[in-house]
């Protein structure tokens, strides 16, 4: 038990595994596929209430047991992602340590191999900062006349930064304007950030 | 030499603005005002345009006007009208593009307004003197509506090594902090994809800005 990556799972996992082992294989495959697609997405529930009811009928298990099962499978995906576990090791773990049925273990590992990249990608890019930049819009205007001066030719860049508040999902629009010199200075800063990124990535 | 009136409107517009005609009238009435005082008023009007926002200078210019009023026994209202007229002349002169204002034509126009030669000389020295570029710059940049702009822009490039969900991550993490002129301090994370978009768009904007000078429609605005 101590070498399994799921060793900090509770007894809930054990009962879920028993239910899993008793499931029909094709149904299990679809279930795992669906869970793999949704693992790692923030603030999204994997199955709606209606779908849970349908599953209840399909599997012949109570809703609580189904929920537990879904949670366990999701937990197993997350743990696999955490350790970036190789499929073969995962299979051994499931079969030997967690008493998974062999065929079910194969199905699980298959889904893991197929979806591992995406799940890890999703986990990597999940934000924990309070605000993040969700979109950038801009226009280039040219001022041609104003109250204090007739005849000017003044190009002005107007940026609209859209910041998304991670908790409330609200978008805040920040409008700023840049004249030519300011835009150059801004661009120079962006270039220095890019060169730092390049040295970091090599 | 053809009279410039046939091809160029006077700098003050088609008719004499009321402010200026009142100013000239008051000057005639208050001929007890020595030229030194007038000179001081002219330089104060230049200062008025340069430091519009600094409240300290406006209160001190009011004090100076009060002092003149006492010393030369002229009512403060008359002094204010004269001062206002001077500032107005300067503003109108600064309105057309710099190249349009020619020395002699400007002086001619001022003579048409019935200002004395000494005053004309004073105005001429201000507009073609040392502070010329500064005056034009302020009129163009300061006295127009502006959206907030970036006062400072700090950034942090971190690398995420491990998270609660991944034991080996190695993902760059970019944070920006904008201080804008409307006193907002915005700290936010920038995903690397968005950063690339931002960089691309900024380069595109800069290229478009350079091309503005070449656009046919805007060639009409050549000064």
Short mmCIF file of C-alpha atoms in Angstrom, two decimals:
data_model
loop_
_atom_site.label_atom_id
_atom_site.label_comp_id
_atom_site.label_asym_id
_atom_site.label_seq_id
_atom_site.Cartn_x
_atom_site.Cartn_y
_atom_site.Cartn_z
CA UNK A 1 0.00 0.00 0.00
CA UNK A 2 2.83 2.37 0.78
CA UNK A 3 4.27 2.33 -2.74
CA UNK A 4 0.96 3.20 -4.38
CA UNK A 5 0.49 6.76 -5.47
CA UNK A 6 -3.00 6.59 -4.12
CA UNK A 7 -1.86 5.72 -0.65
CA UNK A 8 -3.44 8.74 0.93
CA UNK A 9 -6.85 7.74 -0.34
CA UNK A 10 -9.43 6.81 2.24
CA UNK A 11 -11.67 3.82 2.51
CA UNK A 12 -14.07 5.52 0.13
CA UNK A 13 -11.68 4.61 -2.64
CA UNK A 14 -11.74 0.98 -1.66
CA UNK A 15 -15.53 0.77 -1.84
CA UNK A 16 -15.53 2.67 -5.10
CA UNK A 17 -13.02 0.23 -6.53
CA UNK A 18 -15.30 -2.62 -5.58
CA UNK A 19 -18.14 -0.96 -7.47
CA UNK A 20 -15.87 -0.29 -10.41
CA UNK A 21 -14.82 -3.89 -10.60
CA UNK A 22 -18.44 -4.93 -10.79
CA UNK A 23 -19.27 -2.57 -13.67
CA UNK A 24 -19.76 -3.55 -17.27
CA UNK A 25 -16.56 -2.76 -19.21
CA UNK A 26 -18.00 -0.70 -22.06
CA UNK A 27 -19.91 1.50 -19.64
CA UNK A 28 -16.84 1.92 -17.50
CA UNK A 29 -14.82 2.96 -20.52
CA UNK A 30 -17.30 5.69 -21.42
CA UNK A 31 -17.44 6.89 -17.86
CA UNK A 32 -13.70 7.15 -17.56
CA UNK A 33 -13.46 8.90 -20.92
CA UNK A 34 -15.94 11.54 -19.84
CA UNK A 35 -14.19 12.11 -16.54
CA UNK A 36 -10.82 12.39 -18.25
CA UNK A 37 -12.16 15.15 -20.50
CA UNK A 38 -13.29 17.18 -17.58
CA UNK A 39 -10.53 16.64 -15.06
CA UNK A 40 -8.54 19.71 -14.25
CA UNK A 41 -11.05 22.24 -15.50
CA UNK A 42 -11.71 24.85 -12.89
CA UNK A 43 -15.24 25.40 -11.60
CA UNK A 44 -16.91 22.85 -13.78
CA UNK A 45 -18.95 19.92 -12.56
CA UNK A 46 -18.36 16.73 -14.43
CA UNK A 47 -21.93 15.47 -14.60
CA UNK A 48 -25.16 17.39 -14.29
CA UNK A 49 -27.96 16.22 -12.02
CA UNK A 50 -29.90 14.79 -14.98
CA UNK A 51 -26.90 12.87 -16.18
CA UNK A 52 -26.34 11.50 -12.69
CA UNK A 53 -29.92 10.23 -12.66
CA UNK A 54 -29.39 8.49 -15.98
CA UNK A 55 -26.22 6.89 -14.68
CA UNK A 56 -28.13 5.66 -11.67
CA UNK A 57 -30.45 3.75 -13.96
CA UNK A 58 -27.65 2.56 -16.22
CA UNK A 59 -25.40 1.21 -13.51
CA UNK A 60 -27.96 0.12 -11.03
CA UNK A 61 -26.16 1.90 -8.19
CA UNK A 62 -27.39 4.62 -5.87
CA UNK A 63 -26.56 8.22 -6.63
CA UNK A 64 -24.24 8.46 -3.65
CA UNK A 65 -22.23 5.47 -4.78
CA UNK A 66 -22.02 6.86 -8.28
CA UNK A 67 -20.83 10.21 -7.00
CA UNK A 68 -18.23 8.52 -4.88
CA UNK A 69 -17.08 6.49 -7.85
CA UNK A 70 -16.75 9.58 -10.04
CA UNK A 71 -14.84 11.39 -7.34
CA UNK A 72 -12.48 8.46 -6.91
CA UNK A 73 -11.77 8.21 -10.61
CA UNK A 74 -11.16 11.94 -10.79
CA UNK A 75 -8.90 11.74 -7.77
CA UNK A 76 -6.94 8.95 -9.43
CA UNK A 77 -6.46 11.08 -12.53
CA UNK A 78 -5.30 14.04 -10.46
CA UNK A 79 -2.83 11.93 -8.53
CA UNK A 80 -1.50 10.46 -11.75
CA UNK A 81 -1.06 13.95 -13.09
CA UNK A 82 0.65 15.09 -9.91
CA UNK A 83 3.27 12.38 -10.14
CA UNK A 84 3.33 12.32 -13.95
CA UNK A 85 3.22 8.60 -13.68
CA UNK A 86 4.16 6.30 -16.54
CA UNK A 87 1.37 4.06 -17.84
CA UNK A 88 3.06 0.80 -17.02
CA UNK A 89 3.75 1.79 -13.44
CA UNK A 90 0.19 3.05 -13.15
CA UNK A 91 -1.13 -0.27 -14.36
CA UNK A 92 0.95 -2.19 -11.88
CA UNK A 93 -0.12 0.11 -9.11
CA UNK A 94 -3.78 -0.29 -9.91
CA UNK A 95 -3.68 -4.05 -10.25
CA UNK A 96 -1.30 -4.96 -7.45
CA UNK A 97 -1.82 -2.26 -4.87
CA UNK A 98 -5.38 -1.15 -5.38
CA UNK A 99 -7.00 -4.49 -6.30
CA UNK A 100 -8.26 -3.21 -9.61
CA UNK A 101 -9.74 -5.73 -11.98
CA UNK A 102 -7.15 -6.29 -14.78
CA UNK A 103 -9.35 -5.25 -17.69
CA UNK A 104 -10.62 -2.20 -15.87
CA UNK A 105 -7.07 -1.21 -15.03
CA UNK A 106 -6.12 -1.51 -18.70
CA UNK A 107 -9.03 0.71 -19.69
CA UNK A 108 -8.10 3.29 -17.09
CA UNK A 109 -4.46 3.35 -18.13
CA UNK A 110 -5.51 3.65 -21.78
CA UNK A 111 -7.58 6.72 -21.00
CA UNK A 112 -4.80 8.15 -18.91
CA UNK A 113 -2.26 7.78 -21.72
CA UNK A 114 -4.63 9.35 -24.21
CA UNK A 115 -5.56 12.32 -22.05
CA UNK A 116 -2.51 12.82 -19.85
CA UNK A 117 -1.07 15.65 -21.92
CA UNK A 118 -4.28 17.63 -21.93
CA UNK A 119 -4.97 17.13 -18.24
CA UNK A 120 -1.50 18.28 -17.29
CA UNK A 121 -1.78 21.25 -19.65
CA UNK A 122 -5.03 22.29 -18.04
CA UNK A 123 -3.56 22.02 -14.58
CA UNK A 124 -0.49 23.98 -15.61
CA UNK A 125 -2.45 26.90 -16.92
CA UNK A 126 -4.97 27.20 -14.13
CA UNK A 127 -4.60 30.62 -12.54
CA UNK A 128 -4.55 31.42 -8.89
CA UNK A 129 -3.96 35.15 -9.20
CA UNK A 130 -6.94 37.36 -8.47
CA UNK A 131 -6.98 39.02 -11.88
CA UNK A 132 -5.70 37.82 -15.19
CA UNK A 133 -5.54 39.39 -18.62
CA UNK A 134 -8.24 37.84 -20.71
CA UNK A 135 -8.25 40.01 -23.82
CA UNK A 136 -6.62 42.98 -25.46
CA UNK A 137 -8.31 45.38 -27.84
CA UNK A 138 -6.89 48.47 -29.48
CA UNK A 139 -7.58 51.27 -31.91
CA UNK A 140 -5.29 53.78 -33.56
CA UNK A 141 -6.82 57.25 -33.64
CA UNK A 142 -5.37 60.42 -35.09
CA UNK A 143 -6.22 63.69 -33.39
CA UNK A 144 -6.64 66.38 -36.04
CA UNK A 145 -7.94 69.34 -34.10
CA UNK A 146 -8.72 70.34 -30.54
CA UNK A 147 -10.02 73.26 -28.53
CA UNK A 148 -6.64 74.68 -27.68
CA UNK A 149 -5.02 74.11 -31.05
CA UNK A 150 -6.33 74.02 -34.60
CA UNK A 151 -4.52 71.64 -36.99
CA UNK A 152 -2.63 68.93 -35.19
CA UNK A 153 -1.62 65.54 -36.44
CA UNK A 154 -1.40 63.39 -33.40
CA UNK A 155 -1.62 59.61 -33.62
CA UNK A 156 -2.88 58.06 -30.42
CA UNK A 157 -3.12 54.36 -29.61
CA UNK A 158 -5.97 53.40 -27.33
CA UNK A 159 -5.68 50.06 -25.59
CA UNK A 160 -8.45 48.27 -23.79
CA UNK A 161 -7.14 45.63 -21.43
CA UNK A 162 -9.77 43.18 -20.30
CA UNK A 163 -9.05 41.83 -16.86
CA UNK A 164 -10.95 38.87 -15.61
CA UNK A 165 -11.53 38.52 -11.91
CA UNK A 166 -10.95 34.84 -11.21
CA UNK A 167 -13.51 34.51 -8.44
CA UNK A 168 -16.41 36.42 -9.87
CA UNK A 169 -15.56 35.86 -13.54
CA UNK A 170 -16.36 39.52 -14.07
CA UNK A 171 -14.55 41.39 -16.77
CA UNK A 172 -13.12 44.80 -16.03
CA UNK A 173 -12.16 47.02 -18.93
CA UNK A 174 -9.16 49.24 -18.47
CA UNK A 175 -8.70 51.88 -21.15
CA UNK A 176 -5.38 53.60 -21.56
CA UNK A 177 -3.95 55.77 -24.25
CA UNK A 178 -0.42 55.90 -25.57
CA UNK A 179 1.23 58.48 -27.78
CA UNK A 180 4.12 57.49 -30.00
CA UNK A 181 6.87 57.80 -27.43
CA UNK A 182 4.93 56.05 -24.73
CA UNK A 183 4.11 53.23 -27.11
CA UNK A 184 7.78 52.81 -27.98
CA UNK A 185 8.74 52.67 -24.32
CA UNK A 186 6.02 50.10 -23.70
CA UNK A 187 7.21 48.01 -26.60
CA UNK A 188 10.81 48.13 -25.38
CA UNK A 189 9.68 46.78 -22.04
CA UNK A 190 7.77 43.98 -23.74
CA UNK A 191 10.87 43.14 -25.74
CA UNK A 192 13.00 42.91 -22.62
CA UNK A 193 10.44 40.58 -21.07
CA UNK A 194 10.56 38.44 -24.19
CA UNK A 195 14.34 38.20 -24.09
CA UNK A 196 14.11 37.11 -20.45
CA UNK A 197 11.58 34.48 -21.44
CA UNK A 198 13.89 33.26 -24.16
CA UNK A 199 16.86 32.85 -21.83
CA UNK A 200 14.59 31.08 -19.38
CA UNK A 201 13.35 28.59 -21.90
CA UNK A 202 16.75 27.56 -23.21
CA UNK B 1 4.37 93.54 -51.36
CA UNK B 2 0.77 92.46 -51.26
CA UNK B 3 -0.94 93.18 -48.02
CA UNK B 4 -1.04 90.03 -45.96
CA UNK B 5 -4.68 90.70 -45.17
CA UNK B 6 -5.58 89.48 -48.60
CA UNK B 7 -4.26 86.00 -48.12
CA UNK B 8 -4.12 85.32 -44.41
CA UNK B 9 -6.69 85.90 -41.73
CA UNK B 10 -5.43 87.66 -38.63
CA UNK B 11 -4.39 85.28 -35.88
CA UNK B 12 -7.22 86.44 -33.66
CA UNK B 13 -9.99 85.40 -36.07
CA UNK B 14 -12.34 87.38 -38.31
CA UNK B 15 -13.55 89.87 -35.72
CA UNK B 16 -11.76 91.29 -32.73
CA UNK B 17 -12.66 89.18 -29.70
CA UNK B 18 -14.47 91.13 -27.01
CA UNK B 19 -11.86 90.24 -24.41
CA UNK B 20 -9.17 91.94 -26.42
CA UNK B 21 -11.16 95.02 -27.35
CA UNK B 22 -12.09 95.53 -23.69
CA UNK B 23 -8.45 95.08 -22.72
CA UNK B 24 -7.30 97.74 -25.18
CA UNK B 25 -10.03 100.08 -24.00
CA UNK B 26 -9.01 99.71 -20.37
CA UNK B 27 -5.38 100.25 -21.26
CA UNK B 28 -6.29 103.57 -22.81
CA UNK B 29 -8.31 104.56 -19.75
CA UNK B 30 -5.61 103.56 -17.27
CA UNK B 31 -2.75 105.44 -18.84
CA UNK B 32 -1.35 106.05 -15.38
CA UNK B 33 -0.10 102.47 -15.44
CA UNK B 34 3.67 102.60 -16.02
CA UNK B 35 5.13 100.40 -18.71
CA UNK B 36 7.03 98.38 -16.16
CA UNK B 37 3.78 97.23 -14.67
CA UNK B 38 2.49 96.35 -18.11
CA UNK B 39 5.66 94.41 -18.80
CA UNK B 40 5.12 92.50 -15.58
CA UNK B 41 1.56 91.72 -16.62
CA UNK B 42 2.75 90.36 -19.93
CA UNK B 43 5.28 88.04 -18.35
CA UNK B 44 2.66 86.97 -15.81
CA UNK B 45 0.33 85.99 -18.64
CA UNK B 46 3.05 83.80 -20.08
CA UNK B 47 3.50 82.20 -16.68
CA UNK B 48 -0.24 81.74 -16.48
CA UNK B 49 -0.25 79.59 -19.57
CA UNK B 50 2.80 77.62 -18.54
CA UNK B 51 1.73 76.82 -15.00
CA UNK B 52 -2.00 76.60 -15.37
CA UNK B 53 -2.39 73.91 -12.79
CA UNK B 54 -0.04 75.06 -10.06
CA UNK B 55 -2.29 76.87 -7.62
CA UNK B 56 0.59 78.66 -5.92
CA UNK B 57 1.38 80.71 -8.99
CA UNK B 58 -2.22 81.85 -9.53
CA UNK B 59 -2.58 83.12 -6.00
CA UNK B 60 0.68 84.98 -6.24
CA UNK B 61 -0.38 86.54 -9.56
CA UNK B 62 -3.56 87.70 -7.85
CA UNK B 63 -1.44 89.20 -5.08
CA UNK B 64 0.65 91.00 -7.64
CA UNK B 65 -2.48 92.40 -9.26
CA UNK B 66 -3.72 93.59 -5.86
CA UNK B 67 -0.39 95.29 -5.23
CA UNK B 68 -0.55 97.08 -8.59
CA UNK B 69 -4.09 98.13 -7.85
CA UNK B 70 -2.99 99.77 -4.62
CA UNK B 71 0.23 101.32 -5.90
CA UNK B 72 -1.19 102.87 -9.03
CA UNK B 73 -4.75 103.45 -7.74
CA UNK B 74 -6.40 101.52 -10.51
CA UNK B 75 -9.37 99.31 -9.71
CA UNK B 76 -8.70 95.60 -9.55
CA UNK B 77 -11.43 94.92 -12.11
CA UNK B 78 -9.64 96.99 -14.73
CA UNK B 79 -6.39 95.21 -14.03
CA UNK B 80 -8.09 91.85 -14.35
CA UNK B 81 -9.58 92.83 -17.70
CA UNK B 82 -6.15 93.88 -18.96
CA UNK B 83 -4.49 90.73 -17.67
CA UNK B 84 -7.22 88.57 -19.17
CA UNK B 85 -6.78 90.27 -22.52
CA UNK B 86 -3.07 89.55 -22.53
CA UNK B 87 -3.57 85.88 -21.75
CA UNK B 88 -6.19 85.67 -24.46
CA UNK B 89 -3.85 87.18 -27.05
CA UNK B 90 -1.24 84.60 -26.20
CA UNK B 91 -3.69 81.72 -26.42
CA UNK B 92 -4.99 82.83 -29.79
CA UNK B 93 -1.48 83.24 -31.10
CA UNK B 94 -0.56 79.74 -29.97
CA UNK B 95 -3.61 78.15 -31.56
CA UNK B 96 -2.52 77.82 -35.20
CA UNK B 97 0.45 75.57 -35.95
CA UNK B 98 3.83 77.05 -35.13
CA UNK B 99 4.86 77.60 -38.74
CA UNK B 100 1.79 79.72 -39.51
CA UNK B 101 2.70 82.52 -37.17
CA UNK B 102 5.12 84.82 -38.96
CA UNK B 103 6.86 87.57 -37.03
CA UNK B 104 5.87 90.63 -39.06
CA UNK B 105 2.36 89.47 -39.83
CA UNK B 106 1.85 88.87 -36.13
CA UNK B 107 3.08 92.35 -35.29
CA UNK B 108 0.88 93.84 -37.97
CA UNK B 109 -2.16 92.10 -36.57
CA UNK B 110 -1.35 93.36 -33.11
CA UNK B 111 -1.10 96.89 -34.49
CA UNK B 112 -4.54 96.46 -36.02
CA UNK B 113 -5.78 95.65 -32.55
CA UNK B 114 -4.40 99.01 -31.40
CA UNK B 115 -1.78 97.75 -28.97
CA UNK B 116 1.17 100.04 -28.31
CA UNK B 117 4.56 99.24 -29.88
CA UNK B 118 6.14 98.36 -26.57
CA UNK B 119 3.42 95.84 -25.82
CA UNK B 120 3.73 94.36 -29.28
CA UNK B 121 7.45 93.93 -28.73
CA UNK B 122 6.70 92.19 -25.43
CA UNK B 123 4.32 89.70 -27.03
CA UNK B 124 6.69 89.07 -29.88
CA UNK B 125 9.52 88.23 -27.51
CA UNK B 126 7.38 85.71 -25.67
CA UNK B 127 6.14 83.91 -28.74
CA UNK B 128 9.46 83.75 -30.54
CA UNK B 129 11.65 83.57 -27.46
CA UNK B 130 13.23 80.87 -25.41
CA UNK B 131 10.08 79.28 -24.10
CA UNK B 132 8.49 78.92 -27.55
CA UNK B 133 8.70 75.14 -27.81
CA UNK B 134 7.57 74.66 -24.26
CA UNK B 135 4.52 76.86 -24.80
CA UNK B 136 3.50 75.02 -27.95
CA UNK B 137 4.04 71.67 -26.31
CA UNK B 138 1.92 72.53 -23.31
CA UNK B 139 -0.91 73.88 -25.40
CA UNK B 140 -1.00 70.73 -27.47
CA UNK B 141 -0.44 68.08 -24.85
CA UNK B 142 -1.80 69.39 -21.61
CA UNK B 143 -4.92 71.26 -22.54
CA UNK B 144 -6.79 68.43 -24.18
CA UNK B 145 -8.92 65.60 -22.82
CA UNK B 146 -6.88 62.48 -22.22
CA UNK B 147 -7.74 58.97 -21.24
CA UNK B 148 -5.64 57.69 -18.36
CA UNK B 149 -2.20 56.67 -19.43
CA UNK B 150 0.45 54.48 -17.90
CA UNK B 151 2.60 56.16 -15.33
CA UNK B 152 4.62 53.11 -14.51
CA UNK B 153 4.67 49.52 -15.57
CA UNK B 154 6.41 46.89 -13.48
CA UNK B 155 6.65 43.26 -14.30
CA UNK B 156 7.62 40.01 -12.65
CA UNK B 157 8.67 36.91 -14.49
CA UNK B 158 8.52 33.90 -12.19
CA UNK B 159 8.80 30.21 -12.85
CA UNK B 160 6.32 27.88 -11.26
CA UNK B 161 8.16 24.77 -10.11
CA UNK B 162 5.53 22.76 -8.28
CA UNK B 163 1.91 23.38 -7.52
CA UNK B 164 -0.68 21.67 -5.41
CA UNK B 165 -1.74 19.74 -8.48
CA UNK B 166 1.56 19.02 -10.23
CA UNK B 167 4.77 17.88 -8.62
CA UNK B 168 6.98 18.83 -11.57
CA UNK B 169 5.74 21.84 -13.44
CA UNK B 170 8.35 24.31 -14.82
CA UNK B 171 5.96 26.85 -16.20
CA UNK B 172 6.77 30.56 -16.59
CA UNK B 173 4.45 32.95 -14.81
CA UNK B 174 4.17 36.57 -15.80
CA UNK B 175 2.78 39.35 -13.60
CA UNK B 176 2.18 42.95 -14.59
CA UNK B 177 1.58 45.94 -12.37
CA UNK B 178 0.19 49.05 -14.01
CA UNK B 179 0.05 52.41 -12.29
CA UNK B 180 -2.25 54.63 -14.32
CA UNK B 181 -2.70 58.36 -14.08
CA UNK B 182 -6.16 57.98 -12.57
CA UNK B 183 -4.50 56.52 -9.49
CA UNK B 184 -5.29 52.90 -10.12
CA UNK B 185 -2.86 50.18 -9.32
CA UNK B 186 -3.65 47.06 -11.30
CA UNK B 187 -1.85 43.83 -10.61
CA UNK B 188 -2.68 40.95 -12.85
CA UNK B 189 -1.33 37.75 -14.27
CA UNK B 190 -0.62 37.55 -17.96
CA UNK B 191 -0.80 34.11 -19.57
CA UNK B 192 2.11 33.59 -21.93
CA UNK B 193 -0.24 33.30 -24.90
CA UNK B 194 -1.78 36.67 -24.13
CA UNK B 195 1.63 38.16 -23.68
CA UNK B 196 2.60 37.04 -27.17
CA UNK B 197 -0.61 38.52 -28.52
CA UNK B 198 0.10 41.78 -26.70
CA UNK B 199 3.60 41.96 -28.09
CA UNK B 200 2.45 41.23 -31.63
CA UNK B 201 -0.33 43.81 -31.45
CA UNK B 202 1.98 46.46 -30.04
CA UNK B 203 4.44 45.92 -32.87
CA UNK B 204 1.57 46.14 -35.34
CA UNK B 205 0.34 49.37 -33.79
CA UNK B 206 3.79 50.91 -33.96
CA UNK B 207 4.03 50.06 -37.62
CA UNK B 208 0.60 51.59 -38.25
CA UNK B 209 1.62 54.70 -36.35
CA UNK B 210 4.66 55.13 -38.54
CA UNK B 211 2.48 54.78 -41.61
CA UNK B 212 0.09 57.50 -40.44
CA UNK B 213 2.51 60.10 -41.72
CA UNK B 214 2.29 58.70 -45.19
CA UNK B 215 -1.48 58.49 -45.47
CA UNK B 216 -2.93 60.60 -48.28
CA UNK B 217 -5.90 61.94 -46.34
CA UNK B 218 -3.69 63.24 -43.59
CA UNK B 219 -1.31 65.02 -45.95
CA UNK B 220 -3.82 67.88 -45.81
CA UNK B 221 -2.68 68.44 -42.25
CA UNK B 222 0.92 69.11 -43.20
CA UNK B 223 2.02 72.18 -41.31
#
